Coordinates of C-alpha atoms in Angstrom, one line a residue:
M1312 CA 13.7 -34.6 -13.5
P1313 CA 11.2 -31.8 -13.2
R1314 CA 12.4 -28.4 -14.3
T1315 CA 13.3 -26.1 -11.5
K1316 CA 14.9 -23.0 -13.0
F1317 CA 13.5 -20.8 -15.7
S1318 CA 16.0 -18.4 -17.3
L1319 CA 15.9 -15.8 -20.0
A1320 CA 18.8 -14.7 -22.2
E1321 CA 20.4 -11.2 -21.9
A1322 CA 18.6 -10.3 -25.1
D1323 CA 15.4 -10.8 -23.2
I1324 CA 16.0 -7.9 -20.8
P1325 CA 12.9 -5.7 -21.2
T1326 CA 13.3 -2.8 -23.5
H1327 CA 10.5 -0.7 -22.0
W1328 CA 9.1 -0.1 -18.5
Y1329 CA 5.4 -0.7 -18.0
N1330 CA 3.0 2.0 -16.7
I1331 CA -0.2 0.6 -15.1
A1332 CA -1.7 4.1 -15.1
A1333 CA -2.6 3.5 -18.7
D1334 CA -4.8 0.5 -17.9
L1335 CA -6.4 1.4 -14.6
P1336 CA -10.2 1.7 -14.8
G1337 CA -12.0 4.9 -13.6
P1338 CA -10.7 8.4 -13.2
P1339 CA -7.0 9.4 -13.5
L1340 CA -4.7 8.9 -10.5
A1341 CA -5.1 11.8 -8.0
P1342 CA -2.3 14.3 -8.4
A1343 CA 0.2 15.2 -5.7
I1344 CA -0.6 18.5 -3.9
N1345 CA 1.6 21.4 -3.0
A1346 CA 1.0 21.8 0.7
D1347 CA 1.6 25.6 0.6
T1348 CA -0.9 26.3 -2.2
G1349 CA -3.3 23.5 -1.8
K1350 CA -3.2 23.0 -5.6
P1351 CA -1.9 20.1 -7.7
L1352 CA 1.9 20.0 -8.0
T1353 CA 3.0 21.7 -11.2
R1354 CA 5.7 20.4 -13.5
S1355 CA 8.0 23.3 -12.6
E1356 CA 7.6 22.5 -8.9
M1357 CA 8.4 18.8 -9.6
A1358 CA 11.5 19.9 -11.6
R1359 CA 13.0 21.1 -8.3
T1360 CA 13.5 17.5 -7.2
M1361 CA 13.7 15.4 -10.4
P1362 CA 14.9 15.5 -14.0
E1363 CA 12.5 16.0 -16.8
P1364 CA 12.4 12.3 -18.0
L1365 CA 11.5 11.2 -14.5
I1366 CA 8.7 13.8 -14.4
D1367 CA 7.4 12.3 -17.7
Q1368 CA 7.4 8.9 -16.1
E1369 CA 5.8 10.2 -12.8
V1370 CA 2.8 11.9 -14.3
G1371 CA 2.5 10.4 -17.8
T1372 CA -0.2 7.9 -18.9
D1373 CA 1.7 6.2 -21.7
R1374 CA 1.6 2.5 -21.4
T1375 CA 5.4 2.1 -21.9
Y1376 CA 8.6 4.1 -21.6
E1377 CA 11.8 3.1 -23.3
I1378 CA 14.7 2.0 -21.1
P1379 CA 17.9 3.9 -22.1
E1380 CA 20.5 1.6 -23.6
Q1381 CA 23.1 2.6 -20.9
V1382 CA 20.6 1.5 -18.2
R1383 CA 20.0 -1.8 -20.0
E1384 CA 23.7 -2.5 -20.2
L1385 CA 24.0 -2.1 -16.4
Y1386 CA 20.9 -4.2 -15.9
A1387 CA 22.7 -7.0 -17.9
L1388 CA 25.1 -7.4 -14.9
W1389 CA 22.4 -9.5 -13.3
R1390 CA 19.2 -9.4 -15.4
P1391 CA 17.2 -11.2 -16.4
S1392 CA 16.8 -12.6 -12.8
P1393 CA 15.8 -16.2 -12.5
L1394 CA 12.4 -17.7 -11.7
F1395 CA 12.3 -21.0 -9.8
R1396 CA 9.7 -23.7 -9.2
A1397 CA 9.8 -24.5 -5.5
H1398 CA 9.4 -28.3 -5.8
R1399 CA 11.1 -29.0 -2.5
L1400 CA 8.9 -26.5 -0.6
E1401 CA 5.8 -28.0 -2.2
R1402 CA 6.9 -31.4 -1.0
A1403 CA 7.7 -30.1 2.5
L1404 CA 4.2 -28.6 2.7
D1405 CA 2.5 -31.6 1.1
T1406 CA 0.6 -29.3 -1.1
P1407 CA -0.9 -29.7 -4.6
A1408 CA -0.1 -26.0 -5.2
R1409 CA 2.5 -25.1 -7.8
I1410 CA 4.8 -22.6 -6.1
Y1411 CA 7.1 -20.3 -8.1
Y1412 CA 9.4 -17.4 -6.9
K1413 CA 11.1 -14.6 -8.8
Y1414 CA 14.5 -14.1 -7.2
E1415 CA 15.9 -10.6 -7.1
G1416 CA 18.7 -11.5 -4.7
V1417 CA 21.1 -12.0 -7.6
A1418 CA 21.5 -8.3 -8.0
P1419 CA 24.9 -6.9 -6.9
T1420 CA 23.4 -5.5 -3.7
G1421 CA 21.2 -8.5 -3.0
S1422 CA 17.8 -7.0 -3.7
H1423 CA 15.5 -5.5 -6.4
K1424 CA 16.4 -1.9 -5.6
P1425 CA 19.1 -1.3 -8.3
N1426 CA 16.3 -1.7 -10.9
T1427 CA 15.4 1.9 -10.1
G1428 CA 18.6 3.1 -8.5
I1429 CA 20.5 2.9 -11.9
P1430 CA 18.0 4.8 -14.0
Q1431 CA 17.6 7.5 -11.4
A1432 CA 21.4 8.0 -11.2
Y1433 CA 21.5 8.0 -15.0
Y1434 CA 19.0 10.7 -15.4
N1435 CA 20.5 12.8 -12.6
K1436 CA 23.9 12.5 -14.2
L1437 CA 22.5 13.7 -17.5
V1438 CA 21.4 17.0 -15.9
G1439 CA 24.8 17.6 -14.3
K1440 CA 24.3 16.4 -10.7
V1441 CA 27.5 15.3 -9.1
G1442 CA 26.1 13.5 -6.1
L1443 CA 23.0 11.7 -4.8
V1444 CA 21.2 11.9 -1.5
T1445 CA 18.5 9.7 -0.2
E1446 CA 17.0 7.8 2.8
T1447 CA 16.9 4.1 3.5
G1448 CA 15.2 1.8 5.9
A1449 CA 16.9 -1.6 6.1
G1450 CA 19.7 -0.4 3.8
Q1451 CA 18.8 -2.2 0.6
W1452 CA 17.9 1.0 -1.1
G1453 CA 20.9 2.8 0.4
S1454 CA 23.1 0.1 -1.0
A1455 CA 21.5 0.4 -4.4
T1456 CA 22.0 4.2 -4.4
A1457 CA 25.6 3.8 -3.4
L1458 CA 26.2 1.2 -6.2
S1459 CA 24.4 3.3 -8.8
A1460 CA 26.3 6.5 -7.9
S1461 CA 29.5 4.6 -8.2
F1462 CA 28.6 3.4 -11.6
F1463 CA 28.2 7.0 -12.8
G1464 CA 31.1 8.5 -10.9
M1465 CA 28.9 10.3 -8.4
T1466 CA 29.0 10.8 -4.6
A1467 CA 26.2 9.4 -2.4
K1468 CA 24.9 10.3 1.1
I1469 CA 22.4 8.1 2.7
Y1470 CA 20.3 8.7 5.9
M1471 CA 19.6 5.3 7.3
V1472 CA 16.9 4.7 9.9
K1473 CA 18.8 4.4 13.2
V1474 CA 17.3 1.1 14.4
S1475 CA 18.4 -0.6 11.1
Y1476 CA 21.7 1.2 11.2
R1477 CA 22.3 -0.6 14.4
Q1478 CA 20.7 -4.0 13.5
K1479 CA 22.4 -4.2 10.1
P1480 CA 26.0 -2.9 10.3
Y1481 CA 27.1 -4.7 7.2
R1482 CA 24.6 -2.8 5.1
R1483 CA 26.4 0.3 6.1
S1484 CA 29.7 -1.4 5.3
L1485 CA 28.4 -2.2 1.8
M1486 CA 27.4 1.4 1.2
E1487 CA 30.8 2.6 2.3
T1488 CA 32.5 0.0 0.1
Y1489 CA 30.7 1.6 -2.9
G1490 CA 32.0 5.0 -1.7
A1491 CA 28.9 6.4 0.0
V1492 CA 28.5 8.2 3.4
C1493 CA 25.9 6.6 5.7
V1494 CA 24.4 8.6 8.5
P1495 CA 22.1 7.2 11.2
S1496 CA 18.7 9.0 11.3
P1497 CA 17.5 10.9 13.2
S1498 CA 20.9 12.8 13.2
P1499 CA 22.1 16.1 14.6
E1500 CA 23.1 17.1 11.0
T1501 CA 19.6 18.5 10.1
A1502 CA 17.0 20.7 11.7
V1503 CA 14.5 17.9 11.3
G1504 CA 16.8 15.4 13.0
R1505 CA 17.7 17.8 15.8
A1506 CA 14.0 18.4 16.5
V1507 CA 13.2 14.7 16.7
L1508 CA 16.2 14.0 19.0
A1509 CA 15.1 16.9 21.2
G1510 CA 11.7 15.2 21.7
D1511 CA 13.1 11.7 21.9
P1512 CA 16.9 11.2 22.3
D1513 CA 16.4 7.5 21.9
S1514 CA 14.2 7.6 18.8
P1515 CA 14.7 4.5 16.7
G1516 CA 13.9 6.6 13.6
S1517 CA 11.5 6.0 10.7
L1518 CA 11.5 6.2 7.0
G1519 CA 9.5 9.4 7.3
I1520 CA 12.2 11.1 9.4
A1521 CA 15.0 9.9 7.2
T1522 CA 13.2 11.2 4.2
S1523 CA 12.9 14.6 5.7
E1524 CA 16.6 14.7 6.5
A1525 CA 17.5 13.7 3.0
L1526 CA 15.2 16.3 1.5
E1527 CA 16.7 19.0 3.9
A1528 CA 20.2 18.1 2.8
F1529 CA 19.1 18.1 -0.9
A1530 CA 17.6 21.6 -0.5
Q1531 CA 20.9 23.0 0.8
D1532 CA 23.1 21.7 -2.1
S1533 CA 22.2 22.2 -5.7
S1534 CA 24.8 19.8 -6.9
L1535 CA 22.9 16.9 -5.4
G1536 CA 20.1 14.9 -6.9
Y1537 CA 17.4 13.5 -4.6
V1538 CA 16.5 9.9 -5.4
L1539 CA 13.9 7.7 -3.7
G1540 CA 13.6 3.9 -3.4
S1541 CA 9.8 3.4 -3.3
G1542 CA 6.4 5.0 -3.5
A1543 CA 6.8 7.3 -6.5
N1544 CA 5.1 6.3 -9.8
H1545 CA 8.4 6.4 -11.7
V1546 CA 10.0 4.1 -9.1
L1547 CA 7.2 1.5 -9.5
L1548 CA 7.6 1.9 -13.3
H1549 CA 11.2 1.0 -13.2
Q1550 CA 10.6 -2.1 -11.1
T1551 CA 8.2 -3.6 -13.7
V1552 CA 11.2 -5.3 -15.4
I1553 CA 10.6 -7.9 -12.7
G1554 CA 7.0 -8.8 -13.7
Q1555 CA 7.7 -8.5 -17.4
E1556 CA 10.4 -11.1 -17.1
A1557 CA 8.2 -13.2 -14.9
V1558 CA 5.4 -13.2 -17.5
R1559 CA 7.8 -14.7 -20.0
Q1560 CA 9.3 -17.2 -17.6
M1561 CA 5.8 -18.5 -16.6
E1562 CA 5.3 -19.1 -20.3
L1563 CA 8.5 -21.2 -20.2
A1564 CA 7.0 -23.1 -17.3
E1565 CA 3.8 -23.6 -19.3
D1566 CA 1.9 -22.2 -16.4
Y1567 CA 0.3 -19.0 -15.3
P1568 CA -0.2 -17.7 -11.7
D1569 CA -3.6 -17.8 -10.0
I1570 CA -2.1 -15.9 -7.1
V1571 CA 0.8 -13.3 -7.1
V1572 CA 2.2 -12.3 -3.7
G1573 CA 4.6 -9.5 -2.8
C1574 CA 5.8 -7.9 0.4
A1575 CA 4.6 -4.4 0.8
G1576 CA 6.3 -1.4 2.4
G1577 CA 6.6 1.5 0.1
G1578 CA 5.2 -0.7 -2.7
S1579 CA 7.9 -0.9 -5.4
N1580 CA 8.7 -4.7 -5.1
L1581 CA 5.0 -5.6 -5.0
A1582 CA 4.2 -3.4 -8.0
G1583 CA 7.2 -4.5 -9.9
L1584 CA 6.1 -8.1 -9.9
A1585 CA 2.3 -7.7 -9.9
F1586 CA 1.6 -4.7 -12.2
P1587 CA 2.4 -6.5 -15.5
F1588 CA 0.1 -9.4 -14.6
L1589 CA -2.6 -6.9 -13.4
G1590 CA -2.2 -4.9 -16.6
A1591 CA -2.7 -8.0 -18.7
M1592 CA -5.8 -8.9 -16.8
L1593 CA -7.2 -5.3 -17.2
R1594 CA -6.7 -5.6 -20.9
G1595 CA -8.8 -8.7 -21.0
G1596 CA -6.3 -11.4 -20.1
T1597 CA -6.3 -14.2 -17.5
P1598 CA -7.7 -13.1 -14.0
V1599 CA -5.1 -13.1 -11.2
R1600 CA -5.4 -12.6 -7.5
V1601 CA -2.7 -10.2 -6.1
I1602 CA -1.9 -10.2 -2.3
A1603 CA 0.1 -7.5 -0.6
A1604 CA 1.9 -8.9 2.5
E1605 CA 2.6 -6.1 5.0
P1606 CA 4.0 -6.2 8.6
A1607 CA 1.5 -6.1 11.4
A1608 CA 3.9 -3.6 13.0
C1609 CA 3.2 -1.1 10.2
P1610 CA -0.2 -2.0 8.8
T1611 CA -0.5 0.8 6.3
L1612 CA -3.0 -0.9 3.9
T1613 CA -5.0 -2.9 6.5
K1614 CA -5.4 -0.2 9.1
G1615 CA -4.4 3.0 7.3
S1616 CA -6.8 5.5 5.7
I1617 CA -6.9 6.7 2.1
V1618 CA -6.0 10.4 2.6
Y1619 CA -3.7 13.2 1.4
D1620 CA -0.6 13.0 3.6
Y1621 CA 3.1 13.7 3.6
A1622 CA 5.6 11.1 2.7
D1623 CA 8.0 12.6 5.2
T1624 CA 7.7 13.4 8.9
G1625 CA 9.1 16.9 8.6
R1626 CA 6.5 17.9 6.0
L1627 CA 9.1 19.1 3.5
G1628 CA 7.6 17.4 0.5
P1629 CA 4.2 17.4 -1.2
L1630 CA 1.0 15.7 -0.2
F1631 CA 0.1 12.4 -1.8
R1632 CA -3.3 10.6 -1.9
M1633 CA -2.5 7.2 -0.5
H1634 CA -3.1 4.8 2.3
S1635 CA -1.4 6.3 5.3
L1636 CA -1.1 5.8 9.1
G1637 CA 0.0 9.4 9.5
H1638 CA 3.3 11.0 8.8
E1639 CA 4.2 11.1 12.5
F1640 CA 3.8 7.3 12.9
V1641 CA 7.0 5.6 14.1
P1642 CA 6.7 1.8 13.8
P1643 CA 8.0 -0.6 16.3
P1644 CA 11.7 -1.5 15.6
V1645 CA 11.0 -4.8 13.7
H1646 CA 13.7 -6.4 11.6
A1647 CA 11.9 -5.8 8.3
G1648 CA 13.2 -2.2 8.2
G1649 CA 12.4 -1.9 4.5
L1650 CA 8.7 -2.2 5.3
R1651 CA 8.4 0.4 8.0
A1652 CA 6.7 3.0 5.9
H1653 CA 3.7 5.0 7.2
G1654 CA 2.5 5.5 3.6
I1655 CA 2.5 3.4 0.5
A1656 CA 2.7 4.2 -3.2
P1657 CA -0.4 6.1 -4.5
L1658 CA -0.5 3.6 -7.4
V1659 CA -0.6 0.6 -5.0
S1660 CA -3.2 2.4 -2.9
R1661 CA -5.3 3.0 -6.0
A1662 CA -5.1 -0.7 -6.9
V1663 CA -6.2 -1.7 -3.4
E1664 CA -9.0 0.8 -3.6
D1665 CA -10.1 -0.7 -6.9
E1666 CA -10.0 -4.2 -5.3
L1667 CA -7.2 -5.3 -7.7
I1668 CA -4.9 -6.0 -4.7
E1669 CA -5.8 -7.7 -1.4
P1670 CA -3.8 -6.6 1.6
V1671 CA -2.8 -8.9 4.5
A1672 CA -0.9 -8.1 7.6
V1673 CA 1.4 -10.7 9.1
G1674 CA 3.6 -10.8 12.3
Q1675 CA 7.4 -11.0 12.2
V1676 CA 7.7 -14.2 14.2
A1677 CA 5.5 -16.1 11.8
C1678 CA 7.4 -14.5 8.9
L1679 CA 10.8 -15.5 10.2
K1680 CA 9.4 -19.0 10.8
A1681 CA 8.3 -19.1 7.1
G1682 CA 11.8 -17.9 6.1
V1683 CA 13.4 -20.7 7.9
T1684 CA 11.0 -23.2 6.3
F1685 CA 11.8 -21.8 2.9
A1686 CA 15.6 -21.7 3.4
R1687 CA 15.7 -25.4 4.6
A1688 CA 13.6 -26.5 1.6
E1689 CA 15.0 -24.2 -1.2
G1690 CA 18.4 -23.2 0.1
V1691 CA 17.9 -19.4 -0.2
L1692 CA 17.9 -17.3 2.9
P1693 CA 15.2 -14.6 2.5
A1694 CA 15.5 -11.0 3.7
P1695 CA 13.1 -10.3 6.6
E1696 CA 11.1 -8.2 4.2
S1697 CA 10.8 -11.0 1.7
T1698 CA 9.7 -13.5 4.5
H1699 CA 6.3 -11.6 4.5
A1700 CA 5.7 -12.8 0.9
V1701 CA 7.0 -16.3 1.8
R1702 CA 4.6 -16.4 4.8
V1703 CA 1.6 -15.6 2.7
A1704 CA 2.6 -17.9 -0.1
I1705 CA 3.0 -20.8 2.3
D1706 CA -0.4 -19.9 3.9
E1707 CA -2.0 -20.0 0.4
A1708 CA -0.3 -23.3 -0.4
V1709 CA -1.6 -24.8 2.8
R1710 CA -5.1 -23.6 1.9
C1711 CA -4.7 -25.4 -1.4
R1712 CA -3.9 -28.6 0.5
E1713 CA -6.9 -28.2 2.8
E1714 CA -9.2 -27.5 -0.1
G1715 CA -7.7 -30.2 -2.4
V1716 CA -7.1 -27.6 -5.1
S1717 CA -4.0 -27.1 -7.2
R1718 CA -3.3 -23.4 -7.8
A1719 CA -0.2 -21.7 -9.2
I1720 CA 1.3 -19.3 -6.7
L1721 CA 4.0 -16.8 -7.7
F1722 CA 5.7 -14.7 -5.1
G1723 CA 8.5 -12.2 -5.1
L1724 CA 11.7 -13.1 -3.2
S1725 CA 12.8 -9.5 -3.3
G1726 CA 16.2 -10.0 -1.7
H1727 CA 18.5 -12.4 0.3
G1728 CA 19.0 -12.2 4.0
H1729 CA 22.8 -12.5 4.2
F1730 CA 23.0 -9.1 6.0
D1731 CA 20.0 -9.9 8.2
L1732 CA 21.3 -12.8 10.3
A1733 CA 20.7 -10.9 13.5
A1734 CA 17.0 -11.3 12.8
Y1735 CA 17.4 -15.0 12.5
D1736 CA 19.6 -15.1 15.6
S1737 CA 16.8 -13.5 17.5
Y1738 CA 14.3 -15.9 16.1
F1739 CA 16.3 -19.0 17.1
A1740 CA 17.0 -17.5 20.5
G1741 CA 13.3 -17.1 21.1
E1742 CA 13.8 -13.4 21.6
L1743 CA 11.8 -12.2 18.6
T1744 CA 8.4 -10.7 19.6
E1745 CA 5.3 -9.9 17.6
A1746 CA 5.6 -6.1 17.6
E1747 CA 2.1 -5.0 16.5
A1748 CA 1.1 -1.4 16.3
D1749 CA -1.2 -0.6 19.2
D1750 CA -4.4 1.4 18.7
R1751 CA -3.3 4.3 20.9
T1752 CA -0.2 4.8 18.7
L1753 CA -2.2 4.5 15.5
D1754 CA -4.8 7.0 16.7
R1755 CA -2.1 9.5 17.7
A1756 CA -0.4 9.2 14.4
A1757 CA -3.7 9.5 12.5
A1758 CA -4.3 12.8 14.2
S1759 CA -1.2 14.2 12.3
I1760 CA -2.9 13.7 8.9
P1761 CA -3.7 17.1 7.5
Q1762 CA -7.3 18.0 6.4
V1763 CA -7.2 18.4 2.7
A1764 CA -10.1 18.8 0.4
A1765 CA -10.4 16.5 -2.6
V1766 CA -8.8 17.8 -5.8

């Protein structure tokens, strides 16, 4: 019987996080900018929102950073996560491709997000914070924050994008089970939320709006630590436990990926899987093609511009050099709430700019169809976000069939879809639509991007 599952032992949990900034060719990563001064963000300014160790990880260029033992002990609740060979999917597609997937749905909250939630809670606890505040799209990051806060005896308050709050009520229930307070965003609790509601009482919300609300709440209470689930360098760093494990598991499979695919919203899942493979390639190792699968409803990489822009709609935070659609962009209310981000991680943007990552935009109907195909073959129900990676992996496997070529395809199954059955209900009822961002909306949002001189 061919081997299907490739598992590592608890002792194989990575001891260090990997920082691709150490291996990127060309100039250093562009710094974040203080919007008030127009100058690079200083360390003291960064210290207002993150503990010192996270600042080191955010701006440092060391190749590795040690994972604290207490963090590794909590990782051991589910890590190392398994890697599977999708034999049944290969047969269903009649493809010569070798398809593998790294499954992060085994985490307590069902996705990859606790990989960074736990260390961020740990570092904030060390500096005396008693609670955490954050934003969340589909609720996976909110769930991870609630879980992580619970582990360290902290409170948690999560501003959840309103459309996802309504679509995914059990995500809210999970957060509340862990002891968190979950608020639909935009909310009347903050000045930013009230301003949005005044202009559009029926606003579905966006990650940018929810981020502004969380930052406003953080600024008003010094006992809280602000944590974020994607985009920042230190967040991507934490997620590289995924790819590091996958490298070793591919060795167990006596194979190596020709193609690595990850869904892309803020960028942490994609980076977590792909960066260790890209780093190995940049250091002279085997070439690999990396594909970022993003939603056509929020085409940040495929239609956005590389600019300095705010990560939040209310312009409370600094400016980052990244692919952005404009901080005022509000995507259509698609079910992949975790991918509805107007901007993506600067490190991912840089990798795309350097042609190390190839972006592809896919529609949600095609993605849910791929999710059903995968579930019926492999038995795992993917989250709507993860179906974007499934869609592209299937497309690449079909291309292998058409070309008569066997390639190894590795994709990230970033989370299960057990809390996302409403999306599948809509798909089976024929009610799901291809909600693509229209040019008028994109042009209007792009006009919100500030004019910033290169630093």
